[in-house]
JSON list of C-alpha atoms in Angstrom, two decimals:
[
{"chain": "A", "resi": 214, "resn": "UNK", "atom": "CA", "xyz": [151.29, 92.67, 63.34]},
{"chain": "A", "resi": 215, "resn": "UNK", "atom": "CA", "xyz": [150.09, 95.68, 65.67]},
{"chain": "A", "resi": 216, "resn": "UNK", "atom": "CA", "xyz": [151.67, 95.74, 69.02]},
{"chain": "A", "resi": 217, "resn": "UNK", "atom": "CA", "xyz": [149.63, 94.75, 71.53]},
{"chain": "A", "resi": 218, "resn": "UNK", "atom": "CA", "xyz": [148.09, 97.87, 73.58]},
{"chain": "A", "resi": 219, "resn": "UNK", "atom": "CA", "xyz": [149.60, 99.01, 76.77]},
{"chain": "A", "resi": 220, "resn": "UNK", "atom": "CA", "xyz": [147.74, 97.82, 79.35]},
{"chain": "A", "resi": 221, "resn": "UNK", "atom": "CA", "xyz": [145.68, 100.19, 81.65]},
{"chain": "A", "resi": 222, "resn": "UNK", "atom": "CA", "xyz": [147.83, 100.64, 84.93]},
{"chain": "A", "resi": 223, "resn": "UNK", "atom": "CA", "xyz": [144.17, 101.39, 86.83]},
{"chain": "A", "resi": 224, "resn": "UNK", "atom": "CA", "xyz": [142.68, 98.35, 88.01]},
{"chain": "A", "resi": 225, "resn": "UNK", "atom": "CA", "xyz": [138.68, 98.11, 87.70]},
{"chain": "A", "resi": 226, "resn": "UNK", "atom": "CA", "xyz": [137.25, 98.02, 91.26]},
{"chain": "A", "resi": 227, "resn": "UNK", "atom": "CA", "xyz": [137.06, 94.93, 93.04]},
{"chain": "A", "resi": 228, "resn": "UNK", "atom": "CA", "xyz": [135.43, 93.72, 96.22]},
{"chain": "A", "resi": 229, "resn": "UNK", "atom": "CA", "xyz": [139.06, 93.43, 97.33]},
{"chain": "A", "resi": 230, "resn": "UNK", "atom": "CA", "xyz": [140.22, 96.91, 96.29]},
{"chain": "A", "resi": 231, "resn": "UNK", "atom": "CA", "xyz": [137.78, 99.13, 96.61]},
{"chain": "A", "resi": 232, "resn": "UNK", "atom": "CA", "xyz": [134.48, 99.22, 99.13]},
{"chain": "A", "resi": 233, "resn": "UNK", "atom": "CA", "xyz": [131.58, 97.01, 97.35]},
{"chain": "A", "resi": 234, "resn": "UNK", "atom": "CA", "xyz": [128.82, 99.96, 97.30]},
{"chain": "A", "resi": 235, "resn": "UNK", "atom": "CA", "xyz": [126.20, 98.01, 95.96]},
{"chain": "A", "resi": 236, "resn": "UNK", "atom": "CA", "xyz": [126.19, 94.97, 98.66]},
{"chain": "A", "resi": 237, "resn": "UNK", "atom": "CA", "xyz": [126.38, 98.10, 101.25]},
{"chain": "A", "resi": 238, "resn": "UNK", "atom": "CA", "xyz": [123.40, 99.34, 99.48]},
{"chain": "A", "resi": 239, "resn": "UNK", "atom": "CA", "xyz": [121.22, 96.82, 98.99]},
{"chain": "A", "resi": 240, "resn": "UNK", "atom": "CA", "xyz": [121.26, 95.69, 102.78]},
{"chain": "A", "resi": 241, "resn": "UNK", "atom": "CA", "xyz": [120.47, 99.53, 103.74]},
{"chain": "A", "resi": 242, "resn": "UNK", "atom": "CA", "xyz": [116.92, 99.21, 104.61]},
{"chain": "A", "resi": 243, "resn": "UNK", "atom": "CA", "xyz": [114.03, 100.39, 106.74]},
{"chain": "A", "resi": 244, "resn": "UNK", "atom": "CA", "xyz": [110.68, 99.07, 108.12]},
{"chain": "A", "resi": 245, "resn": "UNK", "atom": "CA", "xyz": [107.79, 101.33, 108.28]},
{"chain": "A", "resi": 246, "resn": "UNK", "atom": "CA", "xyz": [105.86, 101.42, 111.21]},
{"chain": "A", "resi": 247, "resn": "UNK", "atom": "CA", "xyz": [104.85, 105.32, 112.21]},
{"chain": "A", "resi": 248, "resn": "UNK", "atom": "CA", "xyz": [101.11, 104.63, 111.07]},
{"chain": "A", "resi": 249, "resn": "UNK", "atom": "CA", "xyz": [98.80, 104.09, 108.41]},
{"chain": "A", "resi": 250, "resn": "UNK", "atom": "CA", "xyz": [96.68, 106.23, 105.81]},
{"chain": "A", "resi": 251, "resn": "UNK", "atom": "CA", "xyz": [93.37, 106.06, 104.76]},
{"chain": "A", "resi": 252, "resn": "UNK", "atom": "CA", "xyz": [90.65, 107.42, 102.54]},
{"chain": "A", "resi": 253, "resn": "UNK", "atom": "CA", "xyz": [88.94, 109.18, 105.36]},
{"chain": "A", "resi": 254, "resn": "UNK", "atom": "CA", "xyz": [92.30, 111.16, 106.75]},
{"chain": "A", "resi": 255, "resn": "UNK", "atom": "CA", "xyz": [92.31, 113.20, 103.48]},
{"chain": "A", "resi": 256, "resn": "UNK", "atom": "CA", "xyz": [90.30, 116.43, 103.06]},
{"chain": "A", "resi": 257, "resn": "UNK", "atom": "CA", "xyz": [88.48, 116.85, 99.87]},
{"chain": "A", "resi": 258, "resn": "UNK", "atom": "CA", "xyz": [91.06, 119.68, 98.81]},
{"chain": "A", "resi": 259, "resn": "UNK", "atom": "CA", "xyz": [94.63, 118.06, 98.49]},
{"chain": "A", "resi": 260, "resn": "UNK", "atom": "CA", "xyz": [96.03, 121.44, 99.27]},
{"chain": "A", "resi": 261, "resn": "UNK", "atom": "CA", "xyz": [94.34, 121.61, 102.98]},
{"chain": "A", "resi": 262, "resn": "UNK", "atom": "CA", "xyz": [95.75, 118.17, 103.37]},
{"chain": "A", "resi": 263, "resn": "UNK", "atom": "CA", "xyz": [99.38, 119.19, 102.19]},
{"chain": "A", "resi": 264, "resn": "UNK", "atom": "CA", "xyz": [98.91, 122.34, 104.70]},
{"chain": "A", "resi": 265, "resn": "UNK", "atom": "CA", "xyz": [98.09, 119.32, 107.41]},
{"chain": "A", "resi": 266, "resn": "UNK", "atom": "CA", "xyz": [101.24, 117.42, 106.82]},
{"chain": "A", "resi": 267, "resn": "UNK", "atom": "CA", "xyz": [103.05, 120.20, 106.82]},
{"chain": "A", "resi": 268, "resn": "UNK", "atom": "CA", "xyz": [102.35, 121.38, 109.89]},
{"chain": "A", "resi": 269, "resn": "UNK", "atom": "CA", "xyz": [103.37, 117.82, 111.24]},
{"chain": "A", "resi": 270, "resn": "UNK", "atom": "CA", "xyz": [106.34, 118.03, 109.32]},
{"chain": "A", "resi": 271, "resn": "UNK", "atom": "CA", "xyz": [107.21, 121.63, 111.40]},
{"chain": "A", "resi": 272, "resn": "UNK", "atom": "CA", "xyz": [106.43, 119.99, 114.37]},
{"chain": "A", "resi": 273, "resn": "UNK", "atom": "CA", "xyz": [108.66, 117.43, 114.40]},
{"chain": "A", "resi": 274, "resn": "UNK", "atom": "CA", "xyz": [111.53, 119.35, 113.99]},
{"chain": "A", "resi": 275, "resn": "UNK", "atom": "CA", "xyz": [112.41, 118.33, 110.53]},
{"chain": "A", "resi": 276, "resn": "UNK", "atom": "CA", "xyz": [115.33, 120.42, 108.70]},
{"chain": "A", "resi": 277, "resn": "UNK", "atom": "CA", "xyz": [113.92, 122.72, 105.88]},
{"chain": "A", "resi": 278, "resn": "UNK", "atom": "CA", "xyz": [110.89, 120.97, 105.49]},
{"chain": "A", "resi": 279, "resn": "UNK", "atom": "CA", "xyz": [109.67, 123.63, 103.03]},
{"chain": "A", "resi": 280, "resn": "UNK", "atom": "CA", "xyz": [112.60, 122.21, 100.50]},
{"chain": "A", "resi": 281, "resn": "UNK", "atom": "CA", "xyz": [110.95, 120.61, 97.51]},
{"chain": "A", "resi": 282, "resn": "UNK", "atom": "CA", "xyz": [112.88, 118.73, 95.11]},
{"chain": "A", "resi": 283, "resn": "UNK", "atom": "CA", "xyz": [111.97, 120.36, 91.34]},
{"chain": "A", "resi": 284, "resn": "UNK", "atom": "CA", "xyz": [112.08, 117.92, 88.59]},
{"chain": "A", "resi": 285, "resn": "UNK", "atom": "CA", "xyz": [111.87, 119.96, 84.67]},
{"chain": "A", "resi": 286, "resn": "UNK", "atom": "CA", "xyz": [112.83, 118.96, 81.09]},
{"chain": "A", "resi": 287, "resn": "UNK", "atom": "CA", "xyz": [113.48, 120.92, 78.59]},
{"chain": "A", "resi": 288, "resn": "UNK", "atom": "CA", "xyz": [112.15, 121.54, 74.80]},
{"chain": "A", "resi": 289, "resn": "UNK", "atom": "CA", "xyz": [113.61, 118.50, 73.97]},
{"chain": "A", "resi": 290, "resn": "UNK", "atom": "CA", "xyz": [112.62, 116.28, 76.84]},
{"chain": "A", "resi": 291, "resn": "UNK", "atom": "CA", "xyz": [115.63, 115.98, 78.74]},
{"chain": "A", "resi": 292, "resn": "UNK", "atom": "CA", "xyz": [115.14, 116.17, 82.57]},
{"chain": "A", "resi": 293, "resn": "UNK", "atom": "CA", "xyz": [117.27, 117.93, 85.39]},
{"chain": "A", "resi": 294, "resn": "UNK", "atom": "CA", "xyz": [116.23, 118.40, 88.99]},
{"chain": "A", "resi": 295, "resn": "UNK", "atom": "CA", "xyz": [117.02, 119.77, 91.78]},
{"chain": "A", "resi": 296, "resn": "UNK", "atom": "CA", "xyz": [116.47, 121.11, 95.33]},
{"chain": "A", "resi": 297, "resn": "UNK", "atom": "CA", "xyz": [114.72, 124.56, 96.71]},
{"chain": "A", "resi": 298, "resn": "UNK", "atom": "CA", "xyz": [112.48, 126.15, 98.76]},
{"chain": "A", "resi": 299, "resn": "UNK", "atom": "CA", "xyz": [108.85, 126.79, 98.76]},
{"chain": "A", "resi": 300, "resn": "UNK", "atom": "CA", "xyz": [108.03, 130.05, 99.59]},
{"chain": "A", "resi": 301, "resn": "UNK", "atom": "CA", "xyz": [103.99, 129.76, 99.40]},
{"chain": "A", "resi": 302, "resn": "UNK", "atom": "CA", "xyz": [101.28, 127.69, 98.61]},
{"chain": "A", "resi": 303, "resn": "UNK", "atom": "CA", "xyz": [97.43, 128.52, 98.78]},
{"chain": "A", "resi": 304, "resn": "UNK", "atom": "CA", "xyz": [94.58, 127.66, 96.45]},
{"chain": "A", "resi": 305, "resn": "UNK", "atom": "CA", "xyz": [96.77, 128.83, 93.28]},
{"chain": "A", "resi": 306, "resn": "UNK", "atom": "CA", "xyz": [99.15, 126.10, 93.65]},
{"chain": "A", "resi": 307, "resn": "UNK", "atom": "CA", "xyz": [102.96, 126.08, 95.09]},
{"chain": "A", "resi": 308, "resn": "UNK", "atom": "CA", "xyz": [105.43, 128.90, 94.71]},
{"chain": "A", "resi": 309, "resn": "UNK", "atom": "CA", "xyz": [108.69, 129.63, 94.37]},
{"chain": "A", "resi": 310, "resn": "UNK", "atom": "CA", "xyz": [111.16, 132.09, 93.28]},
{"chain": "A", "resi": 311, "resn": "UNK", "atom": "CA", "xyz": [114.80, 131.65, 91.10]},
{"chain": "A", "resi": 312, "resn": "UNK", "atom": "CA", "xyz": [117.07, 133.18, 88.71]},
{"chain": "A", "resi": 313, "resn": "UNK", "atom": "CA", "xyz": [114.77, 132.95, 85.19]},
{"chain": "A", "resi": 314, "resn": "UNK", "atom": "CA", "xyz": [118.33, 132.34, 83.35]},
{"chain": "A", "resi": 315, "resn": "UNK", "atom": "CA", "xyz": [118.77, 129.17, 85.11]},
{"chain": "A", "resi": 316, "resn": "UNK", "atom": "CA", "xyz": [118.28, 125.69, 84.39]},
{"chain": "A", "resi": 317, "resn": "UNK", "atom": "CA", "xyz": [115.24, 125.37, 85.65]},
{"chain": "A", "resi": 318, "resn": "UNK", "atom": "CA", "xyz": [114.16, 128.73, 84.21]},
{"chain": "A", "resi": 319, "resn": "UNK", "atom": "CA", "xyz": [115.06, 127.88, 81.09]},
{"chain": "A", "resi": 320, "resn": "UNK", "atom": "CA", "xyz": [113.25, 124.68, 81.44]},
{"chain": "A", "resi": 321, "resn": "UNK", "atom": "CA", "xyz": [110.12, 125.95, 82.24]},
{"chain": "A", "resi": 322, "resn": "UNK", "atom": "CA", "xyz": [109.80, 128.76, 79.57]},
{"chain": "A", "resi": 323, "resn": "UNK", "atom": "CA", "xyz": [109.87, 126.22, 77.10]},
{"chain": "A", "resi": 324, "resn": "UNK", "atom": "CA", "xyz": [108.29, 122.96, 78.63]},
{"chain": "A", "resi": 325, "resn": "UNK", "atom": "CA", "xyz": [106.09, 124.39, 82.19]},
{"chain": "A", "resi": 326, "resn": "UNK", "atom": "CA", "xyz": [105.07, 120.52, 82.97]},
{"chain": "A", "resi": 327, "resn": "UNK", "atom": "CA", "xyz": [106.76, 120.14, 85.76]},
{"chain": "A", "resi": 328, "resn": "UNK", "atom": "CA", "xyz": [106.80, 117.90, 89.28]},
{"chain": "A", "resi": 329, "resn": "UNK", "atom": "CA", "xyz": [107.21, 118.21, 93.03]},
{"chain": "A", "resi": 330, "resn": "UNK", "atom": "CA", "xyz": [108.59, 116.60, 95.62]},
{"chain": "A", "resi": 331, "resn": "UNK", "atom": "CA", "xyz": [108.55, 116.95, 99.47]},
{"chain": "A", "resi": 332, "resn": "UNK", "atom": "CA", "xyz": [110.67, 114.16, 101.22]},
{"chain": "A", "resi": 333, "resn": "UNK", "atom": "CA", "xyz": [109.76, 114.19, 104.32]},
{"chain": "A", "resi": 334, "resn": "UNK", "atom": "CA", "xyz": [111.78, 111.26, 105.59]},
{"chain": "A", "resi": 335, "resn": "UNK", "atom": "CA", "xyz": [111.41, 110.69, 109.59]},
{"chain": "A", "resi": 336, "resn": "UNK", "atom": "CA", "xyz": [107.87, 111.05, 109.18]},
{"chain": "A", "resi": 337, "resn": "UNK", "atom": "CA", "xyz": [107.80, 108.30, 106.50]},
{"chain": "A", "resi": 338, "resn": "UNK", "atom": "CA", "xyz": [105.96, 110.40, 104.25]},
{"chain": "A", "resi": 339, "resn": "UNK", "atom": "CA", "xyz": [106.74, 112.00, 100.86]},
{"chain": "A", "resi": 340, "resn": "UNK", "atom": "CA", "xyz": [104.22, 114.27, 98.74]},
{"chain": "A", "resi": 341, "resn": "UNK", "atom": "CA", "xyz": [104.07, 114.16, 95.17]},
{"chain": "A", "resi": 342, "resn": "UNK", "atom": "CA", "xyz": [102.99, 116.65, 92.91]},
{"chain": "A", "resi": 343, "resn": "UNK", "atom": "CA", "xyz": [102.59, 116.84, 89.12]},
{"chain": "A", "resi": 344, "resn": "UNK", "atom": "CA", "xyz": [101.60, 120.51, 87.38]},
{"chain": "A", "resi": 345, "resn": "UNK", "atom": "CA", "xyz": [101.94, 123.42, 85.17]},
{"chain": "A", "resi": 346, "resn": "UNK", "atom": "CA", "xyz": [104.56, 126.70, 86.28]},
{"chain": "A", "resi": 347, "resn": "UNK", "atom": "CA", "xyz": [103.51, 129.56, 84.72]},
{"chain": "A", "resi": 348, "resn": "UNK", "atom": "CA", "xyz": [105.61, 133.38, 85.55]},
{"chain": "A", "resi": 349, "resn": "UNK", "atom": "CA", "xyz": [104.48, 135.21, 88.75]},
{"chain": "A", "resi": 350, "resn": "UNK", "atom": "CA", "xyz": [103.46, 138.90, 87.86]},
{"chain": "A", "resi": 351, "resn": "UNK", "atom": "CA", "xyz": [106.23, 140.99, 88.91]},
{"chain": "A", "resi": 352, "resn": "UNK", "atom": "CA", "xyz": [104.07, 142.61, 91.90]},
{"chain": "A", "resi": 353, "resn": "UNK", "atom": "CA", "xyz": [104.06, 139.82, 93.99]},
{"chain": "A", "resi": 354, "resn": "UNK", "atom": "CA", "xyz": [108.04, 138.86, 92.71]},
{"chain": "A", "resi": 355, "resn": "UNK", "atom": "CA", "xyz": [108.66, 142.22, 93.69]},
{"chain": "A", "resi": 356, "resn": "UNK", "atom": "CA", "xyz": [107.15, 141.97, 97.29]},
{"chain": "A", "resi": 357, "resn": "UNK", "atom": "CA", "xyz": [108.83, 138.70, 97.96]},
{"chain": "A", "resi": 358, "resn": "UNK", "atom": "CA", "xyz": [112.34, 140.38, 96.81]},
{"chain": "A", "resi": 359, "resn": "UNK", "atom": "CA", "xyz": [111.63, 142.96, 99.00]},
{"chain": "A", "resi": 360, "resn": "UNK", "atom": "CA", "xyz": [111.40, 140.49, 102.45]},
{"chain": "A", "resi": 361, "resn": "UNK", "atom": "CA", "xyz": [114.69, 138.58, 101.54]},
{"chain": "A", "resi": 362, "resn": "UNK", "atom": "CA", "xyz": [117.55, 139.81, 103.51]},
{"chain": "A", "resi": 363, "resn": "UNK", "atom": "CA", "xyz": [120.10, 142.36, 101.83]},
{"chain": "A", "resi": 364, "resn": "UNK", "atom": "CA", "xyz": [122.73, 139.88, 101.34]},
{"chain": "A", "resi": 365, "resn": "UNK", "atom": "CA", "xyz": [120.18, 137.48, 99.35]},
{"chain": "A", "resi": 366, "resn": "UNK", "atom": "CA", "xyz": [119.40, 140.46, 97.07]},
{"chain": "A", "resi": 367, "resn": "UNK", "atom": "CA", "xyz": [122.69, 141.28, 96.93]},
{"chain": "A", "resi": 368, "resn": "UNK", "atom": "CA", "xyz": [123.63, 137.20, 95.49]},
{"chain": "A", "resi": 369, "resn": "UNK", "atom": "CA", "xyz": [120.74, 137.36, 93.04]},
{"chain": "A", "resi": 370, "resn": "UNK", "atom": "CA", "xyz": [122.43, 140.51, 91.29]},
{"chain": "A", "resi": 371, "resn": "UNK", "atom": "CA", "xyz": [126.06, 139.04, 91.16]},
{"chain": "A", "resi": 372, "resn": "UNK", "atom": "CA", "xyz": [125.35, 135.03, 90.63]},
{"chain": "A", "resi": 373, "resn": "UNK", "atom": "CA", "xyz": [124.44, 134.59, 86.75]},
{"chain": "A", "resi": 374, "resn": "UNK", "atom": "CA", "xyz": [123.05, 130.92, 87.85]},
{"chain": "A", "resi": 375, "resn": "UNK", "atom": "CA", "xyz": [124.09, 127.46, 86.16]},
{"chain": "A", "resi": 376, "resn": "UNK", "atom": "CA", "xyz": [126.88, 129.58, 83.93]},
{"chain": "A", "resi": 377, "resn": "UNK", "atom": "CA", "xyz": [130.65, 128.92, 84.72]},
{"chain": "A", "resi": 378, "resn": "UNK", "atom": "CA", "xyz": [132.63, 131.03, 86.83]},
{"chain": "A", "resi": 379, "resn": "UNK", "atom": "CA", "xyz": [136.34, 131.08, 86.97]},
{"chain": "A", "resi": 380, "resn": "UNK", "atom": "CA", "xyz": [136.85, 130.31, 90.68]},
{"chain": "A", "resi": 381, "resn": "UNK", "atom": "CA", "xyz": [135.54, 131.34, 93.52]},
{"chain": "A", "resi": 382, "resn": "UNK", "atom": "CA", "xyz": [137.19, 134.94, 94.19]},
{"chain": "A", "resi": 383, "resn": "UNK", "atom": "CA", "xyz": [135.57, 136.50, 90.52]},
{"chain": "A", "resi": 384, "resn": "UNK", "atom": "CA", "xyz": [131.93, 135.11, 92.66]},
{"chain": "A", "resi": 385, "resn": "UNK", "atom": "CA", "xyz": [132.81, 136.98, 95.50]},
{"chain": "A", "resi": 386, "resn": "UNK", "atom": "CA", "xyz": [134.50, 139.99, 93.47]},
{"chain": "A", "resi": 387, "resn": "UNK", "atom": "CA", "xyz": [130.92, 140.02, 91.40]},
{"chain": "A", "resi": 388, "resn": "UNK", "atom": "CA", "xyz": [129.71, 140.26, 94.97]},
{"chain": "A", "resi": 389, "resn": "UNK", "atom": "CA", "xyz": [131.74, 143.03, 96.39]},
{"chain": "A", "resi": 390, "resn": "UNK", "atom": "CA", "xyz": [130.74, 144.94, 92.92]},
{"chain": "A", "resi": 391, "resn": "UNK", "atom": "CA", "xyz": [127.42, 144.65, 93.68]},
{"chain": "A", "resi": 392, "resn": "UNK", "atom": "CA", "xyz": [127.34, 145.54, 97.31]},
{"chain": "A", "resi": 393, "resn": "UNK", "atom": "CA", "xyz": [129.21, 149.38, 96.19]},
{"chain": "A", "resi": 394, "resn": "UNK", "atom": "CA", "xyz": [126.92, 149.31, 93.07]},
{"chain": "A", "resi": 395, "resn": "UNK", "atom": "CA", "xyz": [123.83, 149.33, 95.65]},
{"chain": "A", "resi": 396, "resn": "UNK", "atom": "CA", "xyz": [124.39, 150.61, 98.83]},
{"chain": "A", "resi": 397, "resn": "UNK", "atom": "CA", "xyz": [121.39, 151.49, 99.72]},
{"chain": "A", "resi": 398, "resn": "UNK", "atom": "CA", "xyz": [117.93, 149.51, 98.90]},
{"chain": "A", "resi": 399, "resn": "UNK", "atom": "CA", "xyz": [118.54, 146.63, 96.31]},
{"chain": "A", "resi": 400, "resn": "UNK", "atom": "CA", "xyz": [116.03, 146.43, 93.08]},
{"chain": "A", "resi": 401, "resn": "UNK", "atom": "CA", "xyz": [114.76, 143.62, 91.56]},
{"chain": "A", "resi": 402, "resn": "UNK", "atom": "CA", "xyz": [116.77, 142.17, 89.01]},
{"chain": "A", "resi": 403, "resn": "UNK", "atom": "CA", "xyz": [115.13, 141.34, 85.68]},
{"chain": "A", "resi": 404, "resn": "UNK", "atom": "CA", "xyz": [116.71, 138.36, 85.68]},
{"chain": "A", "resi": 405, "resn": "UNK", "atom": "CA", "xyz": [114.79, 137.15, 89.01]},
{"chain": "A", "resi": 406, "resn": "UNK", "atom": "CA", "xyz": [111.45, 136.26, 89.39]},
{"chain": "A", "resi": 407, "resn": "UNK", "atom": "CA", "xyz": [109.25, 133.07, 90.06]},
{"chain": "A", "resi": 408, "resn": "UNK", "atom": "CA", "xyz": [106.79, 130.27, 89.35]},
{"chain": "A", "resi": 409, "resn": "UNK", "atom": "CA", "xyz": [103.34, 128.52, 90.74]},
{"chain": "A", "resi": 410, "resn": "UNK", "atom": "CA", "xyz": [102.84, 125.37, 89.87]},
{"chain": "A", "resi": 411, "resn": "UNK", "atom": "CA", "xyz": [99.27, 124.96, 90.06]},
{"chain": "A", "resi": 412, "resn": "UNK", "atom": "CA", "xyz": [98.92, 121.21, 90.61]},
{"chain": "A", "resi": 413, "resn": "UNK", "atom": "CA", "xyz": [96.64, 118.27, 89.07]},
{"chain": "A", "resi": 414, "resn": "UNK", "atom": "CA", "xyz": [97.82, 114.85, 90.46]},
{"chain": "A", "resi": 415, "resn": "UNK", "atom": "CA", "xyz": [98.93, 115.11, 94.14]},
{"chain": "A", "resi": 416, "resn": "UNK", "atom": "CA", "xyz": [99.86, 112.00, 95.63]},
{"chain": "A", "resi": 417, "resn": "UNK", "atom": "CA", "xyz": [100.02, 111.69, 99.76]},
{"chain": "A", "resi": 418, "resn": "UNK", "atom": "CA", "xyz": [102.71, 108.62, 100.39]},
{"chain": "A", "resi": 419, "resn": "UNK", "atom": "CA", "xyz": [103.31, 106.64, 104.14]},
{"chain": "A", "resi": 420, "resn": "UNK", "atom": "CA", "xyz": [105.37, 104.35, 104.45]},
{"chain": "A", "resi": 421, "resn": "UNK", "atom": "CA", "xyz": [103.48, 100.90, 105.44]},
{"chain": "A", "resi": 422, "resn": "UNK", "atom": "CA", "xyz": [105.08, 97.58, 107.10]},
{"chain": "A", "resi": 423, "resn": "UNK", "atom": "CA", "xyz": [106.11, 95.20, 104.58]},
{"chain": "A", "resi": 424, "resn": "UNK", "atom": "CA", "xyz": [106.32, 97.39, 101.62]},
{"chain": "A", "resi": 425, "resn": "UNK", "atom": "CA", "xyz": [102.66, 97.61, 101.41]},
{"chain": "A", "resi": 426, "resn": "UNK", "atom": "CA", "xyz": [103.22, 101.51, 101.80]},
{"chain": "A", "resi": 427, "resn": "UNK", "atom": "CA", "xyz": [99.67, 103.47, 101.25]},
{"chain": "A", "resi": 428, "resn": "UNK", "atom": "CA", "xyz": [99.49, 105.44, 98.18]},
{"chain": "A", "resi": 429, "resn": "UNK", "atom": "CA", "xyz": [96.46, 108.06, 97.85]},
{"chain": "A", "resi": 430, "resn": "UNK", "atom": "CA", "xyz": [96.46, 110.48, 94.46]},
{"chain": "A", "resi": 431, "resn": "UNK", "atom": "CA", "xyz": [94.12, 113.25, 94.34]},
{"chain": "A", "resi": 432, "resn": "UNK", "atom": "CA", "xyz": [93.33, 113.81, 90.33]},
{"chain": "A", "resi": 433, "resn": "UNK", "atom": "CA", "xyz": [92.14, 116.80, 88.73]},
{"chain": "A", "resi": 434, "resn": "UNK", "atom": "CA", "xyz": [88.82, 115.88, 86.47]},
{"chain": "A", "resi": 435, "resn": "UNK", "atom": "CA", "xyz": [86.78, 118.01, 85.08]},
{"chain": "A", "resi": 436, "resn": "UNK", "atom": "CA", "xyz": [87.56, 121.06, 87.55]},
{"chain": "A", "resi": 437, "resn": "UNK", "atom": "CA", "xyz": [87.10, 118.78, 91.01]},
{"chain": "A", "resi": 438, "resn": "UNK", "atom": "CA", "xyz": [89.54, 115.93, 92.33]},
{"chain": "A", "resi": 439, "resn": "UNK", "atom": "CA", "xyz": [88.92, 112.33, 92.65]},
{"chain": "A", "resi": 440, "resn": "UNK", "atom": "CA", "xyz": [91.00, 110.61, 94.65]},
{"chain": "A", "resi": 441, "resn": "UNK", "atom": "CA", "xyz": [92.23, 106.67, 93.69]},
{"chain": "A", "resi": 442, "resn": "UNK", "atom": "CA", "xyz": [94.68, 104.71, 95.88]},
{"chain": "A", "resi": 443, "resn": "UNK", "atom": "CA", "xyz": [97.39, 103.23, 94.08]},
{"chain": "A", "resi": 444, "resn": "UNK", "atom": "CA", "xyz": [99.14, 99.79, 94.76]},
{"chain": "A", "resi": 445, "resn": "UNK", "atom": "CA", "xyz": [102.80, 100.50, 96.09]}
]
């Protein structure tokens, strides 16, 4: 007869042991009561509206309200996301710039669907955008690079993004390499550049008493948008 296994010294969690996370979270909640959308507060372009709400997004103080949460998959379907900033928007679509060797560069070479998110909590809003990245020429990547501040440039030379690093001093001594390498004006690297995601579903979200938030999606048919209000 086989002995019987040892038993695990760990306990599994218990309300007893260990803080119960999901009661906590299921009696975190908010009601919605800033205002209302409707039809008639959206212009016919999406992108004039976005401009709107971000502008009231500015105003009211909130932290980085440019950050947009990225969402990719790659070749074979399988999703990451993450956080960064927008660095422009006009008629084109959004921009923004990263390391192409990255996640989310790799991502997009091979699979540029992609989708946007601006969470714009205190105002109760979020905007939702679903695209197509494609490269920015390496003019305008150029220009941007050029604006950043030195130490910026200086990070996108020594940080090969989303690949493993020993610790925290070879970083910095990949830094300090850098910094003599350059001492003067910093080029861009080849690894660095950026996307637009030119957009064709953008959904404006408030929050709404009683769960019955307002959802309006502006559609891309047929080279104009329609715009459909969704049930929450």
């Amino acid at each position: 007869m086989a002995p019987d296994p040892t038993p695990d010294p760990t306990p599994s969690p218990t309300p007893d042991s260990a803080p119960d996370l999901t009661r906590q979270l299921a009696n975190l909640r908010e009601d919605y009561a800033r205002g209302g959308l409707d039809e008639a507060d959206l212009d016919g372009d999406p992108l004039v509206t976005f401009a709107r709400w971000f502008d009231d997004a500015r105003a009211a103080g909130l932290h980085e309200p440019n950050a947009v949460v990225v969402a990719t998959a790659d070749a074979a379907g399988r999703p990451s996301v993450r956080t960064v900033l927008l660095k422009g928007v006009d008629e084109r679509g959004f921009r923004f710039f990263t390391n192409l060797g990255s996640r989310k560069g790799s991502d997009l070479a091979a699979n540029p669907a992609c989708s946007l998110l601006f969470p714009w909590h205190p105002l109760e809003r979020q905007v939702r955008v679903e695209g197509t990245a494609s490269p920015l020429p390496r003019d305008e990547v150029a220009a941007y690079f050029a604006s950043r501040p030195r130490s910026s440039q200086l990070g996108a030379w020594a940080s090969e993004q989303s690949q493993p690093v020993a610790d925290r001093a070879a970083l910095e001594a990949a830094y300090d390499e850098v910094a003599a390498r350059f001492p003067g004006e910093v080029p861009v690297p080849e690894h660095w550049g950026g996307f637009r995601v030119r957009p064709d579903v953008v959904e404006f979200w408030q929050g709404r008493t009683g769960r019955l938030h307002d959802r309006l999606v502006h559609r891309r048919v047929d080279g104009r948008w329609e715009v459909v209000r969704l049930q929450p």
